[in-house]
Amino acid sequence: MVNLLVGLFGLYIFVKIIIEIKEVFYIKKVFPEIVSFMNVEEYKNSAFYAIYKHTLNIFNALISMFLVVFWMSGGLFIINFLLYKNTLLSELEILFVFFAVNYLLTLPINIWEKHIDKKFGFNVAPWKLFFVDEVKKIVLFLILGGAFFAGLIYFIEHFKNWWIIGFGFTFLVVILINVLYPIFASIFNKFEPLQDEELRTDIENMMEKVGFKSNGIFVMDASKRDTRLNAYFAGLGKSKRVVLFDTLLKKLNKNEILAVLGHELGHFKHKDILKNIAVVGVMLFIIFAVFGNLPDNLFKEIHVPKNGVNIIILALLFMDMIMFILQPFVNLISRQNEFGADEMGSELVSKKDLASALKKLVAENKHFPHVSKLYSFIYYSHPPILERLEKLEKEDKV
């Protein structure tokens, strides 16, 4: 059973690496097809940046494979042998040691990624801020993650069909995180009310048209860490807020900003947020159904008790493999939602302004405009930029 599971994971990693390598060759193949909305330097940098990211993905996949082999071939047995005392506290200790080992082994890749982002002009934060952020994340995880996993371990060990209760518990936590997200985000960034009265009035008028109510329009100091442009709606219910990156305000004109927010309002109008939560619920249900019914002999083969912490660790180790199978179907739904949101952004402002905003976002964020159909199908939650622009321009001519 263990050999079969590790073998399947190895096959999954092999497929992932082949897909990443194929995409690098695809980038080299289409490289001469420069797009009109990027200058030569922007286009070249975006291609190099994409190749670096695909290389990182390959290394991440290899590390994932190493971790699975390490934990399944004795690592999990060792931490159980040293720490397990048939108490909730000892199980949490095992889980945090598992996370600590994984974190330390993947930290060099995370630092390398930050270095690449610095090289391409994205990451402008000093290394001190990076490590301060990491400490904050660890503290938050110890407090909030500890409470969550303690609850999950309790359900696993006290209920026969624990996976149904565990699914419901986890789904409620996901919704709660969405509601409280503005609070968590303020730990890392400052959010100040939008000072531009004309822009704020235009945004409020646009929100009123679609019936969107928020507790404010805020500007986030994204530029202290990163130069990329973005805007989003955060929170659920009364905690909803509009967030604009300060970098976005510097690079886009008023109509382009309104078009980007109009796109986001399209997601609200079409109830895409609720649909996404439902999709997450279905994925969680499948994951809990799989890992809630693991055979006893699997645990015997790796010489660990079938308890809460070991079930959770196996789920964390192999969850990506299941997500890899489910993600294309989720992305298919998401891409259709994005086209619908583009239509709303066009209606609220104009197709011309939305297309102009998208072109600037691609150029500024060094997003390589060409992507293979295979890679897009598997990984892209948004339609490729050239497809979005083609659809906008085609509709504009009709």
Coordinates of C-alpha atoms in Angstrom, one line a residue:
M1 CA 0.0 0.0 0.0
V2 CA 2.8 2.5 0.9
N3 CA 4.8 1.6 -2.2
L4 CA 1.7 2.1 -4.4
L5 CA 0.9 5.5 -2.7
V6 CA 4.4 6.8 -3.0
G7 CA 4.6 5.5 -6.6
L8 CA 1.4 7.3 -7.5
F9 CA 2.9 10.5 -6.0
G10 CA 6.1 10.0 -7.9
L11 CA 4.1 9.7 -11.2
Y12 CA 2.2 12.9 -10.3
I13 CA 5.5 14.7 -9.7
F14 CA 7.0 13.3 -12.9
V15 CA 3.9 14.6 -14.9
K16 CA 4.2 18.0 -13.2
I17 CA 7.9 18.4 -14.1
I18 CA 7.2 17.3 -17.7
I19 CA 4.5 20.0 -17.9
E20 CA 6.8 22.7 -16.5
I21 CA 9.6 21.7 -18.9
K22 CA 7.2 21.6 -21.9
E23 CA 6.0 25.2 -21.0
V24 CA 9.6 26.4 -20.9
F25 CA 10.1 25.1 -24.5
Y26 CA 6.8 26.6 -25.5
I27 CA 8.0 30.0 -24.2
K28 CA 11.1 29.7 -26.3
K29 CA 9.1 28.6 -29.3
V30 CA 6.6 31.6 -29.2
F31 CA 9.2 34.1 -28.0
P32 CA 9.5 35.8 -31.5
E33 CA 5.7 36.5 -31.4
I34 CA 6.0 39.8 -29.5
V35 CA 2.8 41.5 -28.5
S36 CA 1.9 45.1 -29.4
F37 CA 1.2 46.3 -25.9
M38 CA 4.6 45.5 -24.5
N39 CA 7.9 47.0 -25.6
V40 CA 10.8 44.7 -26.4
E41 CA 12.5 45.0 -23.0
E42 CA 9.2 44.3 -21.1
Y43 CA 8.4 41.3 -23.3
K44 CA 11.9 39.9 -22.9
N45 CA 11.9 40.3 -19.1
S46 CA 8.5 38.7 -18.8
A47 CA 9.8 35.7 -20.8
F48 CA 12.8 35.3 -18.6
Y49 CA 10.8 35.8 -15.4
A50 CA 8.3 33.1 -16.6
I51 CA 11.2 30.6 -17.2
Y52 CA 12.6 31.3 -13.7
K53 CA 9.2 30.7 -12.2
H54 CA 8.8 27.4 -14.1
T55 CA 12.3 26.4 -12.8
L56 CA 11.2 27.1 -9.3
N57 CA 8.1 25.0 -9.8
I58 CA 10.3 22.1 -10.8
F59 CA 12.5 22.4 -7.7
N60 CA 9.4 22.7 -5.5
A61 CA 8.1 19.5 -7.1
L62 CA 11.3 17.7 -6.4
I63 CA 11.3 18.8 -2.7
S64 CA 7.7 17.6 -2.4
M65 CA 8.8 14.2 -3.7
F66 CA 11.7 14.1 -1.2
L67 CA 9.4 15.0 1.7
V68 CA 6.9 12.3 0.8
V69 CA 9.7 9.7 0.6
F70 CA 11.3 11.0 3.8
W71 CA 8.1 10.9 5.9
M72 CA 6.8 7.7 4.5
S73 CA 10.1 5.8 4.8
G74 CA 10.7 6.4 8.5
G75 CA 10.4 10.1 9.3
L76 CA 6.9 9.8 10.5
F77 CA 7.7 6.8 12.6
I78 CA 10.6 8.6 14.2
I79 CA 8.6 11.7 15.4
N80 CA 5.9 9.4 16.6
F81 CA 8.3 7.2 18.5
L82 CA 10.0 10.3 20.1
L83 CA 6.9 12.4 20.9
Y84 CA 3.6 10.4 20.9
K85 CA 2.2 9.9 24.4
N86 CA -1.5 9.3 23.6
T87 CA -2.4 12.9 24.5
L88 CA -3.7 15.8 22.4
L89 CA -0.7 17.9 23.3
S90 CA 1.8 15.3 22.1
E91 CA -0.1 15.0 18.8
L92 CA 0.1 18.7 18.3
E93 CA 3.8 18.6 19.0
I94 CA 4.2 15.9 16.3
L95 CA 2.3 18.0 13.9
F96 CA 4.3 21.2 14.6
V97 CA 7.6 19.2 14.2
F98 CA 6.3 18.0 10.8
F99 CA 5.5 21.6 9.8
A100 CA 8.9 22.8 11.1
V101 CA 10.9 20.3 9.1
N102 CA 8.9 21.0 5.9
Y103 CA 9.3 24.7 6.5
L104 CA 13.1 24.6 6.9
L105 CA 13.5 22.4 3.9
T106 CA 11.5 24.6 1.7
L107 CA 12.8 27.9 3.1
P108 CA 15.8 28.1 0.7
I109 CA 13.4 27.9 -2.3
N110 CA 11.3 30.7 -0.8
I111 CA 14.4 32.8 -0.3
W112 CA 15.5 32.1 -3.9
E113 CA 12.0 33.1 -5.1
K114 CA 12.3 36.4 -3.2
H115 CA 15.8 36.9 -4.7
I116 CA 14.4 36.4 -8.2
D117 CA 11.6 38.9 -7.5
K118 CA 14.3 41.4 -6.4
K119 CA 16.2 40.7 -9.6
F120 CA 13.2 41.5 -11.7
G121 CA 12.3 44.6 -9.7
F122 CA 9.2 43.2 -7.9
N123 CA 10.4 42.6 -4.4
V124 CA 11.6 45.9 -2.9
A125 CA 11.4 44.9 0.8
P126 CA 14.6 44.6 2.8
W127 CA 15.4 41.1 4.0
K128 CA 14.7 42.2 7.5
L129 CA 11.1 42.8 6.6
F130 CA 10.9 39.4 4.9
F131 CA 12.1 37.6 8.1
V132 CA 9.8 39.7 10.3
D133 CA 6.9 38.7 8.1
E134 CA 7.9 35.0 8.4
V135 CA 8.0 35.3 12.2
K136 CA 4.5 36.9 12.1
K137 CA 3.2 34.0 10.0
I138 CA 4.7 31.4 12.3
V139 CA 3.1 33.0 15.4
L140 CA -0.2 33.3 13.7
F141 CA 0.0 29.7 12.6
L142 CA 0.9 28.4 16.0
I143 CA -2.1 30.2 17.6
L144 CA -4.8 29.8 14.9
G145 CA -3.5 26.7 13.3
G146 CA -3.0 25.1 16.7
A147 CA -6.6 25.8 17.6
F148 CA -7.9 24.5 14.3
F149 CA -5.8 21.3 14.3
A150 CA -6.6 20.6 17.9
G151 CA -10.3 20.7 17.0
L152 CA -9.8 18.5 14.0
I153 CA -7.8 15.9 16.0
Y154 CA -10.6 15.8 18.6
F155 CA -13.2 15.1 16.0
I156 CA -11.1 12.3 14.4
E157 CA -10.6 10.5 17.7
H158 CA -14.1 10.9 19.2
F159 CA -16.5 10.3 16.2
K160 CA -16.9 7.3 14.0
N161 CA -17.7 9.2 10.8
W162 CA -15.4 12.0 11.8
W163 CA -14.7 13.1 8.3
I164 CA -18.2 14.5 7.8
I165 CA -18.0 16.5 11.0
G166 CA -14.4 17.5 10.1
F167 CA -15.5 18.7 6.7
G168 CA -18.2 20.8 8.2
F169 CA -15.8 22.2 10.8
T170 CA -13.1 23.0 8.2
F171 CA -15.7 24.6 5.8
L172 CA -16.9 26.9 8.6
V173 CA -13.3 27.9 9.4
V174 CA -12.8 28.7 5.7
I175 CA -15.8 31.0 5.8
L176 CA -14.7 32.6 9.0
I177 CA -11.2 33.3 7.6
N178 CA -12.9 35.1 4.6
V179 CA -14.9 37.2 7.1
L180 CA -11.9 38.0 9.2
Y181 CA -9.4 38.4 6.4
P182 CA -9.3 42.2 6.7
I183 CA -8.1 41.8 10.3
F184 CA -5.4 39.3 9.4
A185 CA -4.2 41.5 6.5
S186 CA -3.8 44.5 8.7
I187 CA -1.1 42.6 10.6
F188 CA 1.2 42.8 7.6
N189 CA 0.0 46.0 5.8
K190 CA -1.4 49.4 6.5
F191 CA -4.8 50.3 5.1
E192 CA -5.8 53.9 4.8
P193 CA -9.1 55.3 3.4
L194 CA -8.9 56.5 -0.2
Q195 CA -8.1 60.2 -0.2
D196 CA -9.0 60.9 -3.8
E197 CA -12.6 62.2 -3.4
E198 CA -13.4 62.1 -7.1
L199 CA -12.3 58.5 -7.5
R200 CA -14.0 57.5 -4.3
T201 CA -17.3 59.0 -5.4
D202 CA -17.0 57.3 -8.8
I203 CA -16.3 53.9 -7.1
E204 CA -19.2 54.4 -4.7
N205 CA -21.6 55.2 -7.6
M206 CA -20.4 52.1 -9.5
M207 CA -21.0 50.0 -6.4
E208 CA -24.4 51.4 -5.9
K209 CA -25.4 50.3 -9.5
V210 CA -24.8 46.7 -8.6
G211 CA -26.0 46.8 -5.0
F212 CA -22.6 46.3 -3.4
K213 CA -22.2 47.6 0.1
S214 CA -18.9 47.8 1.8
N215 CA -17.4 49.2 5.0
G216 CA -15.0 51.4 3.1
I217 CA -12.5 51.9 0.2
F218 CA -8.9 51.5 1.3
V219 CA -5.4 51.9 -0.1
M220 CA -2.9 49.3 0.9
D221 CA 0.8 50.2 1.2
A222 CA 1.8 47.3 -1.1
S223 CA 4.8 49.2 -2.4
K224 CA 6.8 48.7 0.8
R225 CA 7.1 45.0 -0.3
D226 CA 6.3 44.7 -4.0
T227 CA 5.9 46.7 -7.1
R228 CA 3.1 44.6 -8.7
L229 CA -0.3 46.1 -9.3
N230 CA -3.6 44.7 -7.9
A231 CA -7.0 45.5 -6.4
Y232 CA -9.5 43.3 -4.7
F233 CA -12.6 43.0 -2.5
A234 CA -12.0 41.4 0.9
G235 CA -14.2 40.0 3.6
L236 CA -17.8 38.7 3.6
G237 CA -21.0 40.3 4.8
K238 CA -20.5 43.5 6.8
S239 CA -16.7 43.1 6.7
K240 CA -16.5 43.6 2.9
R241 CA -14.1 46.3 1.8
V242 CA -12.5 47.5 -1.4
V243 CA -8.7 47.4 -1.4
L244 CA -6.5 49.2 -3.9
F245 CA -2.8 48.7 -4.0
D246 CA -0.9 52.1 -3.9
T247 CA 1.1 50.8 -6.9
L248 CA -2.1 50.5 -8.9
L249 CA -3.1 54.1 -8.2
K250 CA 0.3 55.3 -9.5
K251 CA 0.2 53.3 -12.8
L252 CA -3.4 53.3 -13.9
N253 CA -5.6 56.3 -14.8
K254 CA -9.0 56.8 -13.2
N255 CA -11.1 55.0 -15.8
E256 CA -8.7 52.1 -15.9
I257 CA -9.0 51.7 -12.1
L258 CA -12.8 51.9 -12.4
A259 CA -12.7 49.2 -15.1
V260 CA -10.6 46.9 -12.9
L261 CA -13.0 47.4 -10.0
G262 CA -16.0 47.0 -12.3
H263 CA -14.6 43.6 -13.2
E264 CA -14.4 42.7 -9.5
L265 CA -18.0 43.9 -9.1
G266 CA -19.0 41.6 -11.8
H267 CA -17.9 38.7 -9.6
F268 CA -20.2 40.1 -6.9
K269 CA -23.1 40.7 -9.2
H270 CA -22.9 37.1 -10.7
K271 CA -22.5 35.7 -7.2
D272 CA -19.1 34.2 -8.2
I273 CA -17.8 34.6 -4.6
L274 CA -20.6 32.3 -3.3
K275 CA -20.0 29.9 -6.2
N276 CA -16.3 29.8 -5.4
I277 CA -17.1 29.0 -1.7
A278 CA -19.4 26.2 -2.9
V279 CA -16.6 24.8 -5.1
V280 CA -14.2 24.9 -2.2
G281 CA -16.8 23.1 -0.2
V282 CA -17.1 20.3 -2.8
M283 CA -13.3 20.0 -3.0
L284 CA -13.0 19.8 0.8
F285 CA -15.7 17.2 0.9
I286 CA -13.9 15.0 -1.6
I287 CA -10.6 15.4 0.3
F288 CA -12.1 14.5 3.6
A289 CA -14.0 11.6 2.1
V290 CA -10.7 10.2 0.7
F291 CA -8.6 10.7 3.8
G292 CA -11.4 9.8 6.2
N293 CA -11.4 6.3 4.9
L294 CA -7.8 5.4 4.7
P295 CA -7.2 1.6 5.3
D296 CA -5.7 0.5 8.7
N297 CA -2.9 -1.5 7.0
L298 CA -1.4 1.7 5.6
F299 CA -0.6 2.9 9.1
K300 CA 0.7 -0.5 10.0
E301 CA 3.1 -0.5 7.1
I302 CA 4.6 2.8 8.2
H303 CA 4.5 1.7 11.9
V304 CA 2.5 4.6 13.3
P305 CA -0.9 4.5 15.1
K306 CA -4.0 5.5 13.1
N307 CA -4.7 8.6 15.1
G308 CA -5.7 12.2 14.4
V309 CA -2.3 13.6 13.8
N310 CA -1.1 10.9 11.5
I311 CA -4.3 11.1 9.4
I312 CA -3.8 14.8 9.1
I313 CA -0.1 14.5 8.1
L314 CA -1.0 11.9 5.4
A315 CA -3.7 14.3 4.1
L316 CA -1.2 17.2 4.0
L317 CA 1.4 15.1 2.2
F318 CA -0.9 13.8 -0.5
M319 CA -3.5 16.5 -0.8
D320 CA -1.7 18.3 -3.7
M321 CA -2.0 15.1 -5.8
I322 CA -5.7 15.1 -5.4
M323 CA -5.9 18.9 -6.0
F324 CA -3.9 18.4 -9.2
I325 CA -6.7 16.1 -10.5
L326 CA -9.6 18.4 -9.4
Q327 CA -8.0 21.8 -10.2
P328 CA -8.5 21.8 -14.0
F329 CA -12.3 21.4 -13.5
V330 CA -12.3 24.2 -10.9
N331 CA -10.3 26.4 -13.2
L332 CA -12.7 25.7 -16.1
I333 CA -15.5 27.2 -14.0
S334 CA -13.3 30.1 -12.8
R335 CA -12.3 31.1 -16.4
Q336 CA -15.9 31.3 -17.4
N337 CA -16.6 33.5 -14.4
E338 CA -13.7 35.8 -15.4
F339 CA -15.2 36.3 -18.9
G340 CA -18.5 37.2 -17.2
A341 CA -16.8 39.7 -14.9
D342 CA -15.0 41.2 -17.9
E343 CA -18.4 41.9 -19.5
M344 CA -19.6 43.6 -16.3
G345 CA -16.4 45.7 -16.1
S346 CA -17.0 46.7 -19.8
E347 CA -20.6 47.7 -19.1
L348 CA -19.8 49.7 -16.0
V349 CA -16.9 51.6 -17.6
S350 CA -15.9 50.6 -21.2
K351 CA -14.2 47.8 -23.1
K352 CA -11.5 50.1 -24.1
D353 CA -10.6 51.1 -20.6
L354 CA -10.7 47.5 -19.3
A355 CA -8.5 46.3 -22.2
S356 CA -6.1 49.2 -21.5
A357 CA -6.0 48.3 -17.8
L358 CA -5.4 44.6 -18.5
K359 CA -2.5 45.5 -20.9
K360 CA -0.8 47.6 -18.2
L361 CA -1.3 45.0 -15.5
V362 CA 0.4 42.4 -17.7
A363 CA 3.3 44.7 -18.6
E364 CA 3.9 46.0 -15.1
N365 CA 3.5 42.5 -13.5
K366 CA 5.8 41.0 -16.1
H367 CA 3.2 38.3 -17.0
F368 CA 4.3 36.5 -20.2
P369 CA 1.3 36.9 -22.5
H370 CA 1.6 33.5 -24.3
V371 CA 0.7 30.3 -22.6
S372 CA 0.1 26.8 -24.0
K373 CA -3.4 25.3 -23.9
L374 CA -2.3 22.4 -21.7
Y375 CA -0.7 24.7 -19.1
S376 CA -3.7 27.0 -19.1
F377 CA -6.1 24.1 -18.8
I378 CA -4.4 22.7 -15.8
Y379 CA -3.2 25.8 -13.8
Y380 CA -4.9 29.0 -15.0
S381 CA -7.9 30.2 -13.0
H382 CA -8.1 33.2 -15.3
P383 CA -8.3 33.0 -19.1
P384 CA -4.9 33.8 -20.8
I385 CA -4.6 37.6 -21.4
L386 CA -4.6 37.3 -25.2
E387 CA -8.0 35.5 -25.1
R388 CA -9.5 38.1 -22.8
L389 CA -8.2 40.9 -25.0
E390 CA -9.4 39.2 -28.2
K391 CA -12.9 38.7 -26.7
L392 CA -13.1 42.4 -25.6
E393 CA -11.9 43.7 -28.9
K394 CA -14.2 41.4 -30.9
E395 CA -17.3 42.4 -28.8
D396 CA -16.3 46.1 -29.2
K397 CA -16.4 45.8 -33.0
V398 CA -19.8 44.1 -33.1

